Phi, psi and omega in degrees: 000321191271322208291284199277346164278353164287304207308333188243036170022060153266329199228137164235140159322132179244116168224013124234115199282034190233359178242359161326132158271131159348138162100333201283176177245106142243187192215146181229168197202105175221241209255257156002290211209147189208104151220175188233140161202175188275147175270132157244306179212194190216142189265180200279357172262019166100002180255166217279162183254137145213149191243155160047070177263128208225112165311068205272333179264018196220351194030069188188129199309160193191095067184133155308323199191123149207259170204135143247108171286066201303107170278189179267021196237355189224152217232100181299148187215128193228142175289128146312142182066130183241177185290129175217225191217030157307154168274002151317306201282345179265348169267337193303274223322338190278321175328326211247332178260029200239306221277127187317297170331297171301334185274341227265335234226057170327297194314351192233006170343295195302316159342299166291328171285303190321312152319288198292327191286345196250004197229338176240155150244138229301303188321259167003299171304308198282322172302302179320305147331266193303340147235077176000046166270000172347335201286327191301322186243351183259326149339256174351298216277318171312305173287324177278348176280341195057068187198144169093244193268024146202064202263165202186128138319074201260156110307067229260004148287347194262322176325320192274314192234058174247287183311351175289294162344292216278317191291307171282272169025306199273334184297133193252157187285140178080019179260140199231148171222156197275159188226128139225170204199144160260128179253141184277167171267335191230181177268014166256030171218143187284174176250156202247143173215151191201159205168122170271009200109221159234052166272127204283159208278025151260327146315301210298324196297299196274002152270332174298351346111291167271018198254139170319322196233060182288134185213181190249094175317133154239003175231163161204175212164188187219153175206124193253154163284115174247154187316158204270168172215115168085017175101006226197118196286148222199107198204131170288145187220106163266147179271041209238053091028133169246330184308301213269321198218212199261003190073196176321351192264346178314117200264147189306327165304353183255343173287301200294342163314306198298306170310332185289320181279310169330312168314310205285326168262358188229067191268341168289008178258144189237121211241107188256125175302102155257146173273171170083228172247358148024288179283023127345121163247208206274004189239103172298161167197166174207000000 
């Protein structure tokens, strides 16, 4: 497969992943493991950002986001070309908006291009057609939409903030993971909150982008674990965002905003407002 996508300068060797562009769709390759995602940045210990990571030897979605951590056994790959207004990107897109699945599941449509434009590349796609391979690619986009031979009866509002739930639950004291959130101006909408972790918030943004219950942030931030006090789970919360808000510059009334909507959906949790960047844990981000 790598064999015949070199041959047809779909695909080429990276050998230094430090001159990779945003945006591009790669692939690593070893013994083990061949997955592919979109690179968004590289962390401070120098390893790759990836959004929408796709299993190519398992044929099957495998993370929103995660870190590649390139060993010395394993072999970077990068697609020619991204999704444009080419005429490549425009027959992949017809692949996709051809596909029975896709006319059947209107509501997650814009979802389903976002995904395929950031985990493929048109070339890629196309190849795939023409040696019928398709499977590669409508498998993966079924399991991460939950639809067609593996559809599920998701409540994909209760689905965003059950995993949130889960997300403070899991934070050991003095560990923080990055957030973004819509705080509505009035109460008669709830506030939507979402979070990869401590991946910093313009990924979380652009994974938040291919998701079923995709929504438009307006705050972002950070939230650390403080020792529980009286049985009752305990977390610092800044709004300091530089994408998103003002950074270190964030005034502590825009953190309580953030909080305030926490409460309303996280109410056994007791939620404290800090300015700035305040809720720094043991991992950086911004």
């Amino acid at each position: 497969m790598i064999e015949k996508l070199l041959s047809e300068d779909i695909l080429y060797p990276v050998q230094d992943p430090g001159v990779l562009e945003r945006g591009s769709v790669i692939r690593r390759v070893s013994g083990v493991k061949d997955q592919q995602g979109c690179f968004m940045n590289r962390d401070d210990g120098g390893d790759l950002i990836v959004v929408n990571v796709v299993d190519c030897a398992g044929c099957s979605f495998l993370a929103t986001a995660g870190i590649m951590r390139l060993r010395n056994d394993e072999q970077l790959y990068c697609y020619r070309g991204t999704f444009g207004k080419d005429r490549d990107s425009q027959r992949a897109m017809e692949i996709i908006s051809n596909w029975p699945l896709y006319r059947k599941n209107t509501d997650i449509q814009n979802a389903i291009d976002y995904f395929v434009r950031t985990a493929y590349a048109p070339a890629h796609i196309l190849h795939l057609e023409k040696t019928d391979q398709l499977q590669n690619l409508f498998i993966p986009l079924q399991q991460k939409f939950r639809i067609g031979r593996f559809k599920v009866e998701v409540n994909w509002d209760k689905e965003r903030k059950e995993t949130f739930r889960k997300i403070l639950d899991d934070l050991k004291v003095g560990d923080h993971v990055t957030y973004v959130a819509m705080i509505p101006p009035t109460k008669g909408h709830n506030p939507l909150f979402y979070s990869i972790g401590t991946k910093p918030h313009e990924e979380t943004v652009m994974s938040l982008r291919g998701e079923p219950f995709n929504f438009v942030p307006t705050h972002g931030g950070h939230i650390k674990a403080l020792r529980p006090e009286g049985g009752t789970k305990q977390f610092l919360v800044d709004a300091g965002s530089s994408y998103l808000g003002k950074g270190l510059k964030t005034l502590y009334d825009t953190a309580r905003e953030v909080t305030d909507g926490l409460r309303r959906v996280y109410g056994k949790y007791n939620f404290i407002p800090v300015e700035g960047r305040g809720a720094f844990g043991t991992e950086q981000s911004y």
